[in-house]
GROMACS .gro file of C-alpha atoms in nm:
model
  231
    1VAL     CA    1  -0.218  -0.537   0.770
    2GLU     CA    2  -0.430  -0.302   0.867
    3LEU     CA    3  -0.718  -0.164   0.623
    4ILE     CA    4  -0.795   0.178   0.686
    5GLN     CA    5  -0.974   0.280   0.385
    6ILE     CA    6  -0.991   0.165   0.017
    7ARG     CA    7  -1.160   0.377  -0.280
    8SER     CA    8  -1.169   0.345  -0.646
    9THR     CA    9  -0.959   0.592  -0.861
   10VAL     CA   10  -0.990   0.588  -1.218
   11LEU     CA   11  -0.758   0.841  -1.455
   12THR     CA   12  -0.767   0.880  -1.769
   13PRO     CA   13  -0.404   0.996  -1.940
   14GLY     CA   14  -0.382   1.388  -1.899
   15GLN     CA   15  -0.590   1.438  -1.549
   16SER     CA   16  -0.451   1.513  -1.219
   17LEU     CA   17  -0.366   1.286  -0.897
   18THR     CA   18  -0.438   1.346  -0.560
   19LEU     CA   19  -0.306   1.088  -0.292
   20THR     CA   20  -0.294   1.184   0.096
   21CYS     CA   21  -0.124   1.004   0.346
   22LYS     CA   22  -0.215   0.999   0.702
   23VAL     CA   23   0.089   0.975   0.882
   24SER     CA   24   0.091   0.808   1.258
   25GLY     CA   25   0.379   0.752   1.469
   26TYR     CA   26   0.530   1.054   1.452
   27SER     CA   27   0.463   1.422   1.396
   28VAL     CA   28   0.525   1.599   1.031
   29THR     CA   29   0.671   1.894   1.237
   30ASP     CA   30   0.910   1.657   1.393
   31SER     CA   31   1.288   1.791   1.344
   32SER     CA   32   1.402   1.376   1.281
   33TYR     CA   33   1.210   1.322   0.974
   34CYS     CA   34   1.085   1.419   0.630
   35THR     CA   35   0.808   1.232   0.460
   36ASP     CA   36   0.837   1.087   0.143
   37TRP     CA   37   0.655   0.956  -0.172
   38ILE     CA   38   0.807   0.682  -0.373
   39ARG     CA   39   0.685   0.473  -0.640
   40GLN     CA   40   0.682   0.154  -0.798
   41PRO     CA   41   0.573   0.064  -1.127
   42ALA     CA   42   0.506  -0.304  -1.196
   43GLY     CA   43   0.843  -0.512  -1.289
   44LYS     CA   44   1.035  -0.161  -1.172
   45THR     CA   45   1.273  -0.050  -0.925
   46LEU     CA   46   1.157   0.190  -0.658
   47GLU     CA   47   1.155   0.546  -0.768
   48TRP     CA   48   1.192   0.839  -0.511
   49VAL     CA   49   0.932   1.124  -0.621
   50GLY     CA   50   0.973   1.369  -0.362
   51GLU     CA   51   0.965   1.452   0.001
   52ILE     CA   52   0.851   1.743   0.252
   53CYS     CA   53   1.017   1.808   0.589
   54TYR     CA   54   0.968   1.935   0.893
   55ASP     CA   55   1.041   2.272   0.829
   56GLY     CA   56   0.770   2.291   0.544
   57ASN     CA   57   1.032   2.249   0.279
   58SER     CA   58   1.021   2.039  -0.010
   59TYR     CA   59   1.253   1.814  -0.266
   60TYR     CA   60   1.215   1.634  -0.574
   61SER     CA   61   1.328   1.411  -0.819
   62GLU     CA   62   1.477   1.625  -1.113
   63LYS     CA   63   1.263   1.383  -1.377
   64LEU     CA   64   0.930   1.437  -1.190
   65LYS     CA   65   0.971   1.781  -1.013
   66SER     CA   66   0.776   1.944  -1.318
   67ARG     CA   67   0.473   1.746  -1.241
   68PHE     CA   68   0.443   1.630  -0.856
   69GLN     CA   69   0.402   1.836  -0.590
   70VAL     CA   70   0.418   1.735  -0.203
   71THR     CA   71   0.284   1.932   0.041
   72ARG     CA   72   0.138   1.860   0.413
   73ASP     CA   73  -0.137   2.003   0.673
   74THR     CA   74   0.021   2.004   1.011
   75SER     CA   75  -0.347   2.017   1.186
   76SER     CA   76  -0.433   1.670   1.039
   77ASN     CA   77  -0.102   1.509   1.023
   78THR     CA   78  -0.165   1.438   0.629
   79VAL     CA   79   0.105   1.464   0.360
   80THR     CA   80  -0.044   1.468   0.005
   81LEU     CA   81   0.121   1.383  -0.340
   82THR     CA   82  -0.017   1.624  -0.623
   83GLY     CA   83   0.048   1.528  -0.970
   84GLN     CA   84  -0.040   1.692  -1.329
   85ASN     CA   85  -0.075   1.529  -1.664
   86MET     CA   86  -0.087   1.174  -1.545
   87GLN     CA   87  -0.004   0.954  -1.834
   88THR     CA   88   0.009   0.545  -1.868
   89GLU     CA   89   0.382   0.511  -1.787
   90ASP     CA   90   0.292   0.693  -1.413
   91THR     CA   91   0.090   0.366  -1.306
   92ALA     CA   92   0.252   0.215  -1.033
   93VAL     CA   93   0.250   0.139  -0.599
   94TYR     CA   94   0.260   0.480  -0.451
   95TYR     CA   95   0.438   0.505  -0.100
   96CYS     CA   96   0.418   0.739   0.172
   97ALA     CA   97   0.703   0.663   0.425
   98PRO     CA   98   0.889   0.854   0.684
   99GLU     CA   99   1.303   0.914   0.628
  100PHE     CA  100   1.494   0.932   0.896
  101GLN     CA  101   1.719   1.281   0.859
  102SER     CA  102   2.010   1.116   1.031
  103PHE     CA  103   2.033   0.873   0.726
  104GLN     CA  104   2.115   0.940   0.342
  105PRO     CA  105   1.828   0.907   0.132
  106SER     CA  106   1.945   0.582  -0.061
  107GLN     CA  107   1.958   0.440   0.317
  108SER     CA  108   1.685   0.584   0.481
  109LEU     CA  109   1.429   0.495   0.150
  110ILE     CA  110   1.485   0.143   0.214
  111MET     CA  111   1.429   0.198   0.603
  112GLY     CA  112   1.137   0.411   0.571
  113LEU     CA  113   0.963   0.127   0.396
  114SER     CA  114   1.009  -0.119   0.723
  115VAL     CA  115   0.904   0.084   0.997
  116ILE     CA  116   0.657   0.253   1.195
  117GLN     CA  117   0.339   0.252   0.965
  118GLN     CA  118   0.297   0.326   0.585
  119CYS     CA  119   0.039   0.399   0.345
  120ILE     CA  120   0.088   0.209   0.016
  121PHE     CA  121  -0.150   0.345  -0.269
  122ILE     CA  122  -0.202   0.108  -0.549
  123LEU     CA  123  -0.291   0.337  -0.889
  124MET     CA  124  -0.375   0.202  -1.220
  125LEU     CA  125  -0.432   0.475  -1.521
  126ALA     CA  126  -0.698   0.461  -1.773
  127GLN     CA  127  -0.761   0.068  -1.709
  128GLY     CA  128  -0.962   0.148  -1.403
  129GLY     CA  129  -0.889  -0.025  -1.052
  130LEU     CA  130  -0.807   0.062  -0.707
  131CYS     CA  131  -0.645   0.260  -0.502
  132VAL     CA  132  -0.576   0.098  -0.188
  133GLU     CA  133  -0.481   0.270   0.156
  134LEU     CA  134  -0.297   0.035   0.372
  135ILE     CA  135  -0.108   0.045   0.695
  136GLN     CA  136   0.148  -0.241   0.757
  137THR     CA  137   0.238  -0.314   1.066
  138GLY     CA  138   0.500  -0.564   1.035
  139SER     CA  139   0.713  -0.823   0.841
  140THR     CA  140   0.693  -1.240   0.859
  141VAL     CA  141   0.970  -1.419   0.800
  142LEU     CA  142   0.951  -1.816   0.755
  143THR     CA  143   1.168  -2.133   0.632
  144PRO     CA  144   1.013  -2.325   0.333
  145GLY     CA  145   0.735  -2.572   0.396
  146GLN     CA  146   0.649  -2.343   0.717
  147SER     CA  147   0.284  -2.206   0.726
  148LEU     CA  148   0.171  -1.836   0.697
  149THR     CA  149  -0.103  -1.638   0.867
  150LEU     CA  150  -0.169  -1.239   0.800
  151THR     CA  151  -0.477  -1.101   0.930
  152CYS     CA  152  -0.632  -0.764   0.837
  153LYS     CA  153  -0.822  -0.574   1.071
  154VAL     CA  154  -1.085  -0.376   0.877
  155SER     CA  155  -1.209  -0.063   0.958
  156GLY     CA  156  -1.488   0.196   0.738
  157TYR     CA  157  -1.739  -0.046   0.689
  158SER     CA  158  -1.874  -0.428   0.818
  159LEU     CA  159  -1.699  -0.773   0.679
  160THR     CA  160  -2.108  -0.822   0.648
  161ASP     CA  161  -2.196  -0.534   0.429
  162SER     CA  162  -2.343  -0.718   0.144
  163SER     CA  163  -2.173  -0.458  -0.098
  164TYR     CA  164  -1.809  -0.577  -0.011
  165CYS     CA  165  -1.586  -0.863  -0.012
  166THR     CA  166  -1.257  -0.876   0.138
  167GLY     CA  167  -0.988  -1.001  -0.058
  168TRP     CA  168  -0.597  -1.100  -0.039
  169ILE     CA  169  -0.335  -1.002  -0.273
  170ARG     CA  170   0.021  -0.998  -0.325
  171GLN     CA  171   0.296  -0.860  -0.481
  172PRO     CA  172   0.668  -1.043  -0.559
  173ALA     CA  173   0.939  -0.809  -0.627
  174GLY     CA  174   0.980  -0.729  -0.942
  175LYS     CA  175   0.638  -0.866  -1.055
  176THR     CA  176   0.289  -0.785  -1.097
  177LEU     CA  177  -0.004  -0.817  -0.832
  178GLU     CA  178  -0.135  -1.164  -0.815
  179TRP     CA  179  -0.476  -1.206  -0.686
  180ILE     CA  180  -0.456  -1.470  -0.393
  181GLY     CA  181  -0.851  -1.505  -0.303
  182HIS     CA  182  -1.168  -1.350  -0.121
  183ILE     CA  183  -1.409  -1.380   0.125
  184CYS     CA  184  -1.743  -1.221   0.114
  185SER     CA  185  -2.044  -1.074   0.311
  186SER     CA  186  -2.197  -1.405   0.303
  187GLY     CA  187  -1.917  -1.571   0.438
  188GLY     CA  188  -1.861  -1.728   0.091
  189THR     CA  189  -1.482  -1.778  -0.071
  190ASP     CA  190  -1.347  -1.789  -0.410
  191HIS     CA  191  -0.962  -1.810  -0.452
  192SER     CA  192  -0.732  -1.830  -0.724
  193GLU     CA  193  -0.691  -2.187  -0.929
  194LYS     CA  194  -0.350  -2.151  -0.923
  195LEU     CA  195  -0.307  -2.124  -0.539
  196LYS     CA  196  -0.641  -2.240  -0.389
  197SER     CA  197  -0.462  -2.578  -0.290
  198ARG     CA  198  -0.215  -2.403  -0.002
  199PHE     CA  199  -0.412  -2.086   0.066
  200GLN     CA  200  -0.720  -2.036   0.205
  201VAL     CA  201  -0.932  -1.661   0.352
  202THR     CA  202  -1.148  -1.685   0.658
  203ARG     CA  203  -1.287  -1.377   0.881
  204ASP     CA  204  -1.374  -1.301   1.246
  205THR     CA  205  -1.700  -1.105   1.231
  206SER     CA  206  -1.694  -1.000   1.610
  207SER     CA  207  -1.327  -0.869   1.561
  208SER     CA  208  -1.389  -0.764   1.236
  209THR     CA  209  -1.056  -0.936   1.100
  210VAL     CA  210  -0.966  -1.135   0.761
  211THR     CA  211  -0.722  -1.374   0.815
  212LEU     CA  212  -0.500  -1.539   0.512
  213THR     CA  213  -0.325  -1.904   0.589
  214GLY     CA  214  -0.083  -2.026   0.344
  215GLN     CA  215   0.082  -2.381   0.374
  216ASN     CA  216   0.409  -2.537   0.267
  217MET     CA  217   0.538  -2.171   0.187
  218GLN     CA  218   0.813  -2.170  -0.072
  219THR     CA  219   1.053  -1.912  -0.149
  220GLU     CA  220   0.831  -1.817  -0.438
  221ASP     CA  221   0.596  -1.721  -0.201
  222THR     CA  222   0.829  -1.442  -0.119
  223ALA     CA  223   0.607  -1.090  -0.159
  224VAL     CA  224   0.457  -0.814  -0.005
  225TYR     CA  225   0.106  -0.956   0.114
  226TYR     CA  226  -0.184  -0.626   0.085
  227CYS     CA  227  -0.568  -0.689   0.182
  228ALA     CA  228  -0.820  -0.489   0.000
  229ARG     CA  229  -1.177  -0.443  -0.031
  230ASP     CA  230  -1.344  -0.544  -0.314
  231SER     CA  231  -1.649  -0.342  -0.433
   0.00000   0.00000   0.00000
């Protein structure tokens, strides 16, 4: 996981949302692709919001099309999701992902989450929270009892910057986000009481990386793991 950017987003019901996805690995005008926005409320399944295709045409969920719009900027290769009159039920993890034109939407939605690069936005409405933009570069398959190592390449700030800590969180399928631990500018660490016996967060300041290691991994550790900056 490579941390590209993080910013705080606090919305109250009725406000507007703007999320911008910087596409890499393909052009937004490439005829092989559309670029989709989907979301996953905590404990619920993925929900398709809308997409914009290489020709500039956009398509939307019937349920959401009155409030959401997907646009693009070909000069910066970005795709933007805007939402109007946001409500607490819009709280979700928002994903930007490529859709291959050679597949049906239901198939490409699944494939799009695991290929090229994906931007992941964590939005919490009316509660404060983080809007985290990540690029995920791969997946890891383990058998029970094995060890896990995940490394996050940080950019946009220094690991020794006194304003920040860098942490790891995870989200098992159908469950809420769970904090694992973080490492701060001083090198000090803090970990979840539940997980501290098996997980450790370390850093390498020379390469601006933060590593999560886990011991004796079990099936209940299956999750999407994120690295994020704590302000």
